[in-house]
Amino acid sequence: MSTNFGHSTTGEEVVEAFKAHVQGRVFVVTGPAPNGIGASTALALARGKPAAILLAGRSPTKYAPVADGIRAIDPAIAVKTYAVDLGSITSVRAGAAQLLAENDRIDVLINNAGATSYTLEKSVDGIELNFATNHVGHFLLTKLLLPALRKGDAPRVVNLTSGAHRTAVGDYDDYNFENKPYSWYQSYAESKLANVHFTQYLATHGKGLVSLSVHPGTIWSTNLSRTVDEEEQQRTKAYVESLGVKEKTLEQGASTTLVAALDPAFAEHNGAYMSDCQVAPVGCEAASRADLAEKLWKLSEKLIGEPFE
């Protein structure tokens, strides 16, 4: 285990340390928008000679600079982009079908994409948009890609969560905010708790998969909060800084994801939550409740209309 890695470690440093676990392997990264953690993750992986980096998200044309950047690092890498709108069950099914048609195996699935909606919005499937995009879409995508993951070499699923989950309570009975006032931050926090619970349940029911959830750190330069007004962003930033949280660069923000994806020692920590490149305690009482993880799993199966397996 990379005990020397921490807050300041960059993604490239992680890839350099674990090149043998990148070379020749196939990686899927969701939400690889330029100037985001997903792009930083994909570009760092490119330096380790993977066989393929598959970029999946709502706007494939926007990922062209990332794909070009990967090819500039190593033209031998197979780079493909796929249209997968995680807020649409139909889109996730179509994108996953194309992924499976063109790729026989996947070694690592990095569920990186995330969203925040400042106002209460629902997906095309009638699901609160943060919950739909940050959890339900990734739950379905993971389920649909299982055949390729099971053919992978020591397959892993890495789910990006957030330290924001510490304020969540796991109110999966009211995921649509029908019986309580909507709060964009609480909605986001609940969706990030769902990432933790999904990881935990997948670890015990995933049959051969290693699943880890990752807090990438606080990075203000991403587009994650683009729907939040400037005044609210500044209030949130001031509050986070008052807690003594240090900001990370995009390159540093990719590091914990890549340790989770590559370090073979973490196979012994299946289901764990990670921060600053190490296993860390979860941030709230709800994140330790196995009953809530099971409740989320059953709700997720209901929302996608079929069992996970």
PDB file of C-alpha atoms in Angstrom:
ATOM      1  CA  MET A   1       0.000   0.000   0.000  1.00  0.00           C
ATOM      2  CA  SER A   2       1.240   3.497  -0.876  1.00  0.00           C
ATOM      3  CA  THR A   3       1.526   4.946   2.615  1.00  0.00           C
ATOM      4  CA  ASN A   4       3.743   7.760   1.314  1.00  0.00           C
ATOM      5  CA  PHE A   5       0.920   9.149  -0.832  1.00  0.00           C
ATOM      6  CA  GLY A   6      -1.314  11.873   0.569  1.00  0.00           C
ATOM      7  CA  HIS A   7      -2.970  15.245   0.011  1.00  0.00           C
ATOM      8  CA  SER A   8      -0.313  16.638  -2.340  1.00  0.00           C
ATOM      9  CA  THR A   9       0.199  13.510  -4.457  1.00  0.00           C
ATOM     10  CA  THR A  10      -0.621  13.928  -8.151  1.00  0.00           C
ATOM     11  CA  GLY A  11      -2.248  11.450 -10.468  1.00  0.00           C
ATOM     12  CA  GLU A  12       0.887  11.178 -12.558  1.00  0.00           C
ATOM     13  CA  GLU A  13       2.886  10.187  -9.482  1.00  0.00           C
ATOM     14  CA  VAL A  14       0.405   7.395  -8.775  1.00  0.00           C
ATOM     15  CA  VAL A  15       0.529   6.120 -12.359  1.00  0.00           C
ATOM     16  CA  GLU A  16       4.324   6.182 -12.287  1.00  0.00           C
ATOM     17  CA  ALA A  17       4.281   4.049  -9.127  1.00  0.00           C
ATOM     18  CA  PHE A  18       1.804   1.523 -10.561  1.00  0.00           C
ATOM     19  CA  LYS A  19       2.655   1.451 -14.265  1.00  0.00           C
ATOM     20  CA  ALA A  20       2.503  -2.334 -14.285  1.00  0.00           C
ATOM     21  CA  HIS A  21      -1.163  -2.089 -13.307  1.00  0.00           C
ATOM     22  CA  VAL A  22      -1.951   0.352 -16.110  1.00  0.00           C
ATOM     23  CA  GLN A  23      -0.084  -1.196 -19.010  1.00  0.00           C
ATOM     24  CA  GLY A  24      -2.294  -3.121 -21.430  1.00  0.00           C
ATOM     25  CA  ARG A  25      -5.481  -2.584 -19.422  1.00  0.00           C
ATOM     26  CA  VAL A  26      -8.840  -1.071 -20.386  1.00  0.00           C
ATOM     27  CA  PHE A  27     -10.284   1.863 -18.398  1.00  0.00           C
ATOM     28  CA  VAL A  28     -13.687   3.536 -18.558  1.00  0.00           C
ATOM     29  CA  VAL A  29     -13.949   7.072 -17.157  1.00  0.00           C
ATOM     30  CA  THR A  30     -17.325   8.805 -16.918  1.00  0.00           C
ATOM     31  CA  GLY A  31     -17.637  12.571 -17.015  1.00  0.00           C
ATOM     32  CA  PRO A  32     -14.206  13.411 -18.498  1.00  0.00           C
ATOM     33  CA  ALA A  33     -14.941  17.082 -19.196  1.00  0.00           C
ATOM     34  CA  PRO A  34     -11.942  19.326 -19.845  1.00  0.00           C
ATOM     35  CA  ASN A  35     -10.814  21.123 -16.685  1.00  0.00           C
ATOM     36  CA  GLY A  36     -12.333  18.386 -14.558  1.00  0.00           C
ATOM     37  CA  ILE A  37     -11.115  15.530 -12.385  1.00  0.00           C
ATOM     38  CA  GLY A  38     -12.160  12.934 -14.977  1.00  0.00           C
ATOM     39  CA  ALA A  39      -9.977  14.524 -17.642  1.00  0.00           C
ATOM     40  CA  SER A  40      -7.058  14.771 -15.235  1.00  0.00           C
ATOM     41  CA  THR A  41      -7.532  11.092 -14.362  1.00  0.00           C
ATOM     42  CA  ALA A  42      -7.636   9.999 -18.003  1.00  0.00           C
ATOM     43  CA  LEU A  43      -4.577  12.062 -18.963  1.00  0.00           C
ATOM     44  CA  ALA A  44      -2.585  10.645 -16.059  1.00  0.00           C
ATOM     45  CA  LEU A  45      -3.542   7.086 -17.077  1.00  0.00           C
ATOM     46  CA  ALA A  46      -2.310   7.789 -20.600  1.00  0.00           C
ATOM     47  CA  ARG A  47       1.249   7.960 -19.272  1.00  0.00           C
ATOM     48  CA  GLY A  48       1.103   4.316 -18.171  1.00  0.00           C
ATOM     49  CA  LYS A  49       0.541   2.708 -21.610  1.00  0.00           C
ATOM     50  CA  PRO A  50      -2.997   1.370 -21.171  1.00  0.00           C
ATOM     51  CA  ALA A  51      -4.584  -0.556 -24.018  1.00  0.00           C
ATOM     52  CA  ALA A  52      -7.649   1.697 -24.082  1.00  0.00           C
ATOM     53  CA  ILE A  53      -9.243   4.666 -22.351  1.00  0.00           C
ATOM     54  CA  LEU A  54     -12.986   4.860 -22.951  1.00  0.00           C
ATOM     55  CA  LEU A  55     -14.586   8.236 -22.207  1.00  0.00           C
ATOM     56  CA  ALA A  56     -18.305   8.248 -21.414  1.00  0.00           C
ATOM     57  CA  GLY A  57     -20.616  11.154 -20.705  1.00  0.00           C
ATOM     58  CA  ARG A  58     -23.440  13.411 -21.782  1.00  0.00           C
ATOM     59  CA  SER A  59     -21.504  15.508 -24.321  1.00  0.00           C
ATOM     60  CA  PRO A  60     -18.950  13.404 -26.252  1.00  0.00           C
ATOM     61  CA  THR A  61     -17.979  16.249 -28.578  1.00  0.00           C
ATOM     62  CA  LYS A  62     -16.791  18.251 -25.574  1.00  0.00           C
ATOM     63  CA  TYR A  63     -14.316  15.493 -24.737  1.00  0.00           C
ATOM     64  CA  ALA A  64     -12.375  15.919 -27.976  1.00  0.00           C
ATOM     65  CA  PRO A  65      -9.587  17.967 -26.297  1.00  0.00           C
ATOM     66  CA  VAL A  66      -9.188  15.220 -23.694  1.00  0.00           C
ATOM     67  CA  ALA A  67      -9.101  12.478 -26.331  1.00  0.00           C
ATOM     68  CA  ASP A  68      -6.586  14.525 -28.329  1.00  0.00           C
ATOM     69  CA  GLY A  69      -4.497  15.016 -25.201  1.00  0.00           C
ATOM     70  CA  ILE A  70      -4.409  11.269 -24.590  1.00  0.00           C
ATOM     71  CA  ARG A  71      -3.328  10.601 -28.161  1.00  0.00           C
ATOM     72  CA  ALA A  72      -0.640  13.264 -27.910  1.00  0.00           C
ATOM     73  CA  ILE A  73       0.808  11.473 -24.882  1.00  0.00           C
ATOM     74  CA  ASP A  74       0.638   8.027 -26.490  1.00  0.00           C
ATOM     75  CA  PRO A  75      -0.776   7.494 -30.005  1.00  0.00           C
ATOM     76  CA  ALA A  76      -0.921   3.737 -29.405  1.00  0.00           C
ATOM     77  CA  ILE A  77      -3.773   4.055 -26.893  1.00  0.00           C
ATOM     78  CA  ALA A  78      -7.230   3.215 -28.232  1.00  0.00           C
ATOM     79  CA  VAL A  79      -9.353   6.232 -27.271  1.00  0.00           C
ATOM     80  CA  LYS A  80     -13.109   6.187 -27.791  1.00  0.00           C
ATOM     81  CA  THR A  81     -15.946   8.420 -26.631  1.00  0.00           C
ATOM     82  CA  TYR A  82     -19.496   7.340 -25.860  1.00  0.00           C
ATOM     83  CA  ALA A  83     -22.734   9.262 -25.332  1.00  0.00           C
ATOM     84  CA  VAL A  84     -23.962   8.329 -21.856  1.00  0.00           C
ATOM     85  CA  ASP A  85     -26.296  10.829 -20.194  1.00  0.00           C
ATOM     86  CA  LEU A  86     -26.343   9.525 -16.647  1.00  0.00           C
ATOM     87  CA  GLY A  87     -29.558  11.431 -15.975  1.00  0.00           C
ATOM     88  CA  SER A  88     -31.424   9.286 -18.508  1.00  0.00           C
ATOM     89  CA  ILE A  89     -31.995   5.563 -18.095  1.00  0.00           C
ATOM     90  CA  THR A  90     -32.583   5.210 -21.840  1.00  0.00           C
ATOM     91  CA  SER A  91     -29.303   6.964 -22.650  1.00  0.00           C
ATOM     92  CA  VAL A  92     -27.349   4.841 -20.162  1.00  0.00           C
ATOM     93  CA  ARG A  93     -28.749   1.672 -21.718  1.00  0.00           C
ATOM     94  CA  ALA A  94     -27.880   2.801 -25.241  1.00  0.00           C
ATOM     95  CA  GLY A  95     -24.382   3.938 -24.280  1.00  0.00           C
ATOM     96  CA  ALA A  96     -23.644   0.754 -22.366  1.00  0.00           C
ATOM     97  CA  ALA A  97     -24.823  -1.351 -25.313  1.00  0.00           C
ATOM     98  CA  GLN A  98     -22.398   0.473 -27.608  1.00  0.00           C
ATOM     99  CA  LEU A  99     -19.570   0.097 -25.086  1.00  0.00           C
ATOM    100  CA  LEU A 100     -20.171  -3.647 -24.867  1.00  0.00           C
ATOM    101  CA  ALA A 101     -20.477  -4.026 -28.633  1.00  0.00           C
ATOM    102  CA  GLU A 102     -17.058  -2.443 -29.176  1.00  0.00           C
ATOM    103  CA  ASN A 103     -15.140  -3.661 -26.114  1.00  0.00           C
ATOM    104  CA  ASP A 104     -14.936  -7.237 -24.945  1.00  0.00           C
ATOM    105  CA  ARG A 105     -13.453  -6.462 -21.547  1.00  0.00           C
ATOM    106  CA  ILE A 106     -13.137  -3.645 -19.031  1.00  0.00           C
ATOM    107  CA  ASP A 107     -10.578  -3.787 -16.259  1.00  0.00           C
ATOM    108  CA  VAL A 108     -11.471  -0.641 -14.330  1.00  0.00           C
ATOM    109  CA  LEU A 109     -14.687   1.391 -14.319  1.00  0.00           C
ATOM    110  CA  ILE A 110     -14.237   4.874 -12.843  1.00  0.00           C
ATOM    111  CA  ASN A 111     -17.638   6.388 -12.070  1.00  0.00           C
ATOM    112  CA  ASN A 112     -16.378   9.947 -11.957  1.00  0.00           C
ATOM    113  CA  ALA A 113     -19.220  12.066 -13.398  1.00  0.00           C
ATOM    114  CA  GLY A 114     -21.083  14.309 -10.994  1.00  0.00           C
ATOM    115  CA  ALA A 115     -23.635  17.094 -11.000  1.00  0.00           C
ATOM    116  CA  THR A 116     -25.189  19.692  -8.745  1.00  0.00           C
ATOM    117  CA  SER A 117     -28.554  21.296  -9.382  1.00  0.00           C
ATOM    118  CA  TYR A 118     -29.232  24.496  -7.459  1.00  0.00           C
ATOM    119  CA  THR A 119     -32.986  24.247  -7.996  1.00  0.00           C
ATOM    120  CA  LEU A 120     -35.191  21.197  -7.690  1.00  0.00           C
ATOM    121  CA  GLU A 121     -35.184  19.467 -11.054  1.00  0.00           C
ATOM    122  CA  LYS A 122     -36.189  15.986 -12.118  1.00  0.00           C
ATOM    123  CA  SER A 123     -34.648  13.753 -14.735  1.00  0.00           C
ATOM    124  CA  VAL A 124     -36.557  12.520 -17.761  1.00  0.00           C
ATOM    125  CA  ASP A 125     -37.374   9.487 -15.613  1.00  0.00           C
ATOM    126  CA  GLY A 126     -38.890  11.600 -12.821  1.00  0.00           C
ATOM    127  CA  ILE A 127     -35.965  11.213 -10.409  1.00  0.00           C
ATOM    128  CA  GLU A 128     -34.455  14.180  -8.562  1.00  0.00           C
ATOM    129  CA  LEU A 129     -31.624  15.205 -10.864  1.00  0.00           C
ATOM    130  CA  ASN A 130     -28.649  15.011  -8.478  1.00  0.00           C
ATOM    131  CA  PHE A 131     -29.722  11.560  -7.277  1.00  0.00           C
ATOM    132  CA  ALA A 132     -30.397  10.425 -10.850  1.00  0.00           C
ATOM    133  CA  THR A 133     -27.068  11.601 -12.258  1.00  0.00           C
ATOM    134  CA  ASN A 134     -24.744  10.991  -9.351  1.00  0.00           C
ATOM    135  CA  HIS A 135     -26.121   7.607  -8.297  1.00  0.00           C
ATOM    136  CA  VAL A 136     -28.876   5.947 -10.340  1.00  0.00           C
ATOM    137  CA  GLY A 137     -27.135   6.386 -13.700  1.00  0.00           C
ATOM    138  CA  HIS A 138     -23.882   4.947 -12.373  1.00  0.00           C
ATOM    139  CA  PHE A 139     -25.720   2.095 -10.652  1.00  0.00           C
ATOM    140  CA  LEU A 140     -27.309   1.130 -13.983  1.00  0.00           C
ATOM    141  CA  LEU A 141     -24.118   1.629 -15.993  1.00  0.00           C
ATOM    142  CA  THR A 142     -22.160  -0.602 -13.611  1.00  0.00           C
ATOM    143  CA  LYS A 143     -24.862  -3.272 -13.803  1.00  0.00           C
ATOM    144  CA  LEU A 144     -24.894  -3.215 -17.611  1.00  0.00           C
ATOM    145  CA  LEU A 145     -21.098  -3.353 -17.923  1.00  0.00           C
ATOM    146  CA  LEU A 146     -20.770  -6.370 -15.621  1.00  0.00           C
ATOM    147  CA  PRO A 147     -20.200  -8.850 -18.508  1.00  0.00           C
ATOM    148  CA  ALA A 148     -17.130  -6.904 -19.662  1.00  0.00           C
ATOM    149  CA  LEU A 149     -15.915  -6.236 -16.116  1.00  0.00           C
ATOM    150  CA  ARG A 150     -16.098  -9.943 -15.290  1.00  0.00           C
ATOM    151  CA  LYS A 151     -13.716 -10.595 -18.190  1.00  0.00           C
ATOM    152  CA  GLY A 152     -11.288  -8.008 -16.845  1.00  0.00           C
ATOM    153  CA  ASP A 153      -8.009  -8.473 -15.045  1.00  0.00           C
ATOM    154  CA  ALA A 154      -8.722  -8.028 -11.308  1.00  0.00           C
ATOM    155  CA  PRO A 155     -11.673  -5.753 -12.136  1.00  0.00           C
ATOM    156  CA  ARG A 156     -12.436  -2.709 -10.024  1.00  0.00           C
ATOM    157  CA  VAL A 157     -15.218  -0.171  -9.740  1.00  0.00           C
ATOM    158  CA  VAL A 158     -14.219   3.221  -8.340  1.00  0.00           C
ATOM    159  CA  ASN A 159     -17.069   5.528  -7.318  1.00  0.00           C
ATOM    160  CA  LEU A 160     -16.315   9.194  -6.760  1.00  0.00           C
ATOM    161  CA  THR A 161     -18.141  10.485  -3.721  1.00  0.00           C
ATOM    162  CA  SER A 162     -17.467  13.621  -1.686  1.00  0.00           C
ATOM    163  CA  GLY A 163     -16.740  14.701   1.851  1.00  0.00           C
ATOM    164  CA  ALA A 164     -20.151  16.391   1.563  1.00  0.00           C
ATOM    165  CA  HIS A 165     -21.693  13.016   2.421  1.00  0.00           C
ATOM    166  CA  ARG A 166     -20.973  13.808   6.073  1.00  0.00           C
ATOM    167  CA  THR A 167     -24.151  15.920   6.279  1.00  0.00           C
ATOM    168  CA  ALA A 168     -26.412  13.248   4.754  1.00  0.00           C
ATOM    169  CA  VAL A 169     -28.871  11.082   6.671  1.00  0.00           C
ATOM    170  CA  GLY A 170     -29.811   8.494   4.030  1.00  0.00           C
ATOM    171  CA  ASP A 171     -33.433   9.535   3.575  1.00  0.00           C
ATOM    172  CA  TYR A 172     -34.050   7.189   0.668  1.00  0.00           C
ATOM    173  CA  ASP A 173     -37.798   7.229   1.317  1.00  0.00           C
ATOM    174  CA  ASP A 174     -37.888  10.834   0.113  1.00  0.00           C
ATOM    175  CA  TYR A 175     -35.134  10.926  -2.507  1.00  0.00           C
ATOM    176  CA  ASN A 176     -37.357  13.227  -4.604  1.00  0.00           C
ATOM    177  CA  PHE A 177     -37.795  15.866  -1.864  1.00  0.00           C
ATOM    178  CA  GLU A 178     -41.571  15.553  -1.957  1.00  0.00           C
ATOM    179  CA  ASN A 179     -42.042  15.849   1.819  1.00  0.00           C
ATOM    180  CA  LYS A 180     -39.308  18.312   2.770  1.00  0.00           C
ATOM    181  CA  PRO A 181     -37.931  21.615   1.465  1.00  0.00           C
ATOM    182  CA  TYR A 182     -35.335  21.265  -1.268  1.00  0.00           C
ATOM    183  CA  SER A 183     -31.729  22.155  -0.457  1.00  0.00           C
ATOM    184  CA  TRP A 184     -29.191  21.874  -3.260  1.00  0.00           C
ATOM    185  CA  TYR A 185     -26.401  21.020  -0.837  1.00  0.00           C
ATOM    186  CA  GLN A 186     -28.460  18.420   1.037  1.00  0.00           C
ATOM    187  CA  SER A 187     -29.533  16.882  -2.248  1.00  0.00           C
ATOM    188  CA  TYR A 188     -25.916  16.681  -3.357  1.00  0.00           C
ATOM    189  CA  ALA A 189     -24.861  15.248   0.027  1.00  0.00           C
ATOM    190  CA  GLU A 190     -27.525  12.527  -0.104  1.00  0.00           C
ATOM    191  CA  SER A 191     -26.417  11.537  -3.621  1.00  0.00           C
ATOM    192  CA  LYS A 192     -22.816  11.339  -2.419  1.00  0.00           C
ATOM    193  CA  LEU A 193     -23.845   9.164   0.529  1.00  0.00           C
ATOM    194  CA  ALA A 194     -25.539   6.938  -2.035  1.00  0.00           C
ATOM    195  CA  ASN A 195     -22.143   6.537  -3.749  1.00  0.00           C
ATOM    196  CA  VAL A 196     -20.695   5.296  -0.450  1.00  0.00           C
ATOM    197  CA  HIS A 197     -23.573   2.895   0.194  1.00  0.00           C
ATOM    198  CA  PHE A 198     -23.503   1.582  -3.383  1.00  0.00           C
ATOM    199  CA  THR A 199     -19.784   0.874  -3.025  1.00  0.00           C
ATOM    200  CA  GLN A 200     -20.284  -0.974   0.245  1.00  0.00           C
ATOM    201  CA  TYR A 201     -23.110  -3.169  -1.007  1.00  0.00           C
ATOM    202  CA  LEU A 202     -21.380  -3.883  -4.310  1.00  0.00           C
ATOM    203  CA  ALA A 203     -18.304  -5.053  -2.386  1.00  0.00           C
ATOM    204  CA  THR A 204     -20.323  -7.782  -0.674  1.00  0.00           C
ATOM    205  CA  HIS A 205     -22.578  -8.681  -3.616  1.00  0.00           C
ATOM    206  CA  GLY A 206     -20.406  -7.962  -6.651  1.00  0.00           C
ATOM    207  CA  LYS A 207     -19.003 -11.480  -7.052  1.00  0.00           C
ATOM    208  CA  GLY A 208     -15.360 -10.883  -7.869  1.00  0.00           C
ATOM    209  CA  LEU A 209     -15.374  -7.090  -8.143  1.00  0.00           C
ATOM    210  CA  VAL A 210     -13.374  -4.781  -5.906  1.00  0.00           C
ATOM    211  CA  SER A 211     -15.328  -1.601  -5.237  1.00  0.00           C
ATOM    212  CA  LEU A 212     -13.983   1.546  -3.547  1.00  0.00           C
ATOM    213  CA  SER A 213     -15.452   4.999  -2.961  1.00  0.00           C
ATOM    214  CA  VAL A 214     -13.227   8.044  -3.210  1.00  0.00           C
ATOM    215  CA  HIS A 215     -13.337  11.622  -1.940  1.00  0.00           C
ATOM    216  CA  PRO A 216     -11.093  13.434  -4.449  1.00  0.00           C
ATOM    217  CA  GLY A 217     -10.657  16.525  -2.308  1.00  0.00           C
ATOM    218  CA  THR A 218     -11.843  20.109  -2.528  1.00  0.00           C
ATOM    219  CA  ILE A 219     -11.244  21.523  -6.006  1.00  0.00           C
ATOM    220  CA  TRP A 220     -12.944  24.812  -6.795  1.00  0.00           C
ATOM    221  CA  SER A 221     -11.774  24.993 -10.424  1.00  0.00           C
ATOM    222  CA  THR A 222     -14.121  22.297 -11.776  1.00  0.00           C
ATOM    223  CA  ASN A 223     -17.513  22.996 -13.381  1.00  0.00           C
ATOM    224  CA  LEU A 224     -19.388  20.975 -10.758  1.00  0.00           C
ATOM    225  CA  SER A 225     -21.064  23.995  -9.144  1.00  0.00           C
ATOM    226  CA  ARG A 226     -21.834  25.844 -12.392  1.00  0.00           C
ATOM    227  CA  THR A 227     -25.588  25.887 -11.625  1.00  0.00           C
ATOM    228  CA  VAL A 228     -25.038  27.392  -8.171  1.00  0.00           C
ATOM    229  CA  ASP A 229     -25.165  31.197  -8.031  1.00  0.00           C
ATOM    230  CA  GLU A 230     -21.965  33.088  -7.259  1.00  0.00           C
ATOM    231  CA  GLU A 231     -23.069  34.307  -3.823  1.00  0.00           C
ATOM    232  CA  GLU A 232     -23.948  30.791  -2.701  1.00  0.00           C
ATOM    233  CA  GLN A 233     -20.662  29.454  -4.073  1.00  0.00           C
ATOM    234  CA  GLN A 234     -18.722  32.020  -2.083  1.00  0.00           C
ATOM    235  CA  ARG A 235     -20.635  31.177   1.113  1.00  0.00           C
ATOM    236  CA  THR A 236     -19.942  27.493   0.617  1.00  0.00           C
ATOM    237  CA  LYS A 237     -16.270  28.129  -0.118  1.00  0.00           C
ATOM    238  CA  ALA A 238     -15.889  30.292   2.995  1.00  0.00           C
ATOM    239  CA  TYR A 239     -17.526  27.630   5.144  1.00  0.00           C
ATOM    240  CA  VAL A 240     -15.300  24.856   3.792  1.00  0.00           C
ATOM    241  CA  GLU A 241     -12.182  26.972   4.276  1.00  0.00           C
ATOM    242  CA  SER A 242     -13.265  27.739   7.862  1.00  0.00           C
ATOM    243  CA  LEU A 243     -13.031  24.014   8.538  1.00  0.00           C
ATOM    244  CA  GLY A 244      -9.353  24.094   7.578  1.00  0.00           C
ATOM    245  CA  VAL A 245      -9.853  22.167   4.351  1.00  0.00           C
ATOM    246  CA  LYS A 246      -7.022  22.757   1.885  1.00  0.00           C
ATOM    247  CA  GLU A 247      -7.799  23.066  -1.803  1.00  0.00           C
ATOM    248  CA  LYS A 248      -6.307  20.655  -4.344  1.00  0.00           C
ATOM    249  CA  THR A 249      -5.276  21.082  -7.945  1.00  0.00           C
ATOM    250  CA  LEU A 250      -6.942  18.973 -10.621  1.00  0.00           C
ATOM    251  CA  GLU A 251      -3.798  16.840 -10.815  1.00  0.00           C
ATOM    252  CA  GLN A 252      -3.927  16.231  -7.069  1.00  0.00           C
ATOM    253  CA  GLY A 253      -7.661  15.568  -7.313  1.00  0.00           C
ATOM    254  CA  ALA A 254      -7.032  12.561  -9.562  1.00  0.00           C
ATOM    255  CA  SER A 255      -4.613  10.853  -7.188  1.00  0.00           C
ATOM    256  CA  THR A 256      -6.987   9.092  -4.780  1.00  0.00           C
ATOM    257  CA  THR A 257      -9.067   7.790  -7.675  1.00  0.00           C
ATOM    258  CA  LEU A 258      -5.950   6.323  -9.262  1.00  0.00           C
ATOM    259  CA  VAL A 259      -4.678   4.733  -6.059  1.00  0.00           C
ATOM    260  CA  ALA A 260      -8.092   3.082  -5.692  1.00  0.00           C
ATOM    261  CA  ALA A 261      -7.972   1.926  -9.313  1.00  0.00           C
ATOM    262  CA  LEU A 262      -4.392   0.672  -9.408  1.00  0.00           C
ATOM    263  CA  ASP A 263      -2.838  -0.213  -6.056  1.00  0.00           C
ATOM    264  CA  PRO A 264      -3.162  -4.019  -5.675  1.00  0.00           C
ATOM    265  CA  ALA A 265      -3.026  -3.721  -1.887  1.00  0.00           C
ATOM    266  CA  PHE A 266      -6.485  -2.141  -1.817  1.00  0.00           C
ATOM    267  CA  ALA A 267      -8.082  -5.382  -2.948  1.00  0.00           C
ATOM    268  CA  GLU A 268      -7.982  -6.202   0.765  1.00  0.00           C
ATOM    269  CA  HIS A 269     -10.115  -3.130   1.531  1.00  0.00           C
ATOM    270  CA  ASN A 270     -13.103  -3.957  -0.647  1.00  0.00           C
ATOM    271  CA  GLY A 271     -15.949  -1.520   0.034  1.00  0.00           C
ATOM    272  CA  ALA A 272     -13.754   1.055   1.758  1.00  0.00           C
ATOM    273  CA  TYR A 273     -13.994   4.848   1.640  1.00  0.00           C
ATOM    274  CA  MET A 274     -10.813   6.687   0.688  1.00  0.00           C
ATOM    275  CA  SER A 275      -9.494  10.223   1.076  1.00  0.00           C
ATOM    276  CA  ASP A 276      -6.018  11.647   0.412  1.00  0.00           C
ATOM    277  CA  CYS A 277      -4.901   8.329  -1.133  1.00  0.00           C
ATOM    278  CA  GLN A 278      -5.622   6.314   2.011  1.00  0.00           C
ATOM    279  CA  VAL A 279      -8.491   4.388   3.569  1.00  0.00           C
ATOM    280  CA  ALA A 280     -10.394   6.804   5.782  1.00  0.00           C
ATOM    281  CA  PRO A 281     -13.334   6.656   8.181  1.00  0.00           C
ATOM    282  CA  VAL A 282     -16.707   7.526   6.662  1.00  0.00           C
ATOM    283  CA  GLY A 283     -17.996  10.956   7.566  1.00  0.00           C
ATOM    284  CA  CYS A 284     -21.352  10.269   9.193  1.00  0.00           C
ATOM    285  CA  GLU A 285     -23.300   7.689  11.163  1.00  0.00           C
ATOM    286  CA  ALA A 286     -25.582   6.943   8.211  1.00  0.00           C
ATOM    287  CA  ALA A 287     -22.599   5.858   6.083  1.00  0.00           C
ATOM    288  CA  SER A 288     -21.938   3.011   8.546  1.00  0.00           C
ATOM    289  CA  ARG A 289     -25.453   1.588   8.383  1.00  0.00           C
ATOM    290  CA  ALA A 290     -25.697  -1.613   6.358  1.00  0.00           C
ATOM    291  CA  ASP A 291     -29.499  -1.418   6.456  1.00  0.00           C
ATOM    292  CA  LEU A 292     -29.423   1.875   4.559  1.00  0.00           C
ATOM    293  CA  ALA A 293     -27.034   0.426   1.972  1.00  0.00           C
ATOM    294  CA  GLU A 294     -29.459  -2.447   1.390  1.00  0.00           C
ATOM    295  CA  LYS A 295     -32.415  -0.050   1.255  1.00  0.00           C
ATOM    296  CA  LEU A 296     -30.640   2.029  -1.392  1.00  0.00           C
ATOM    297  CA  TRP A 297     -29.834  -1.092  -3.421  1.00  0.00           C
ATOM    298  CA  LYS A 298     -33.481  -2.189  -3.484  1.00  0.00           C
ATOM    299  CA  LEU A 299     -34.654   1.329  -4.347  1.00  0.00           C
ATOM    300  CA  SER A 300     -32.097   1.523  -7.163  1.00  0.00           C
ATOM    301  CA  GLU A 301     -33.266  -1.785  -8.626  1.00  0.00           C
ATOM    302  CA  LYS A 302     -36.844  -0.464  -8.529  1.00  0.00           C
ATOM    303  CA  LEU A 303     -35.856   2.766 -10.275  1.00  0.00           C
ATOM    304  CA  ILE A 304     -34.006   1.001 -13.115  1.00  0.00           C
ATOM    305  CA  GLY A 305     -36.769  -1.567 -13.425  1.00  0.00           C
ATOM    306  CA  GLU A 306     -34.730  -4.739 -12.956  1.00  0.00           C
ATOM    307  CA  PRO A 307     -32.456  -6.601 -10.517  1.00  0.00           C
ATOM    308  CA  PHE A 308     -28.772  -5.698 -10.509  1.00  0.00           C
ATOM    309  CA  GLU A 309     -27.980  -9.346 -11.266  1.00  0.00           C
TER     310      GLU A 309
END
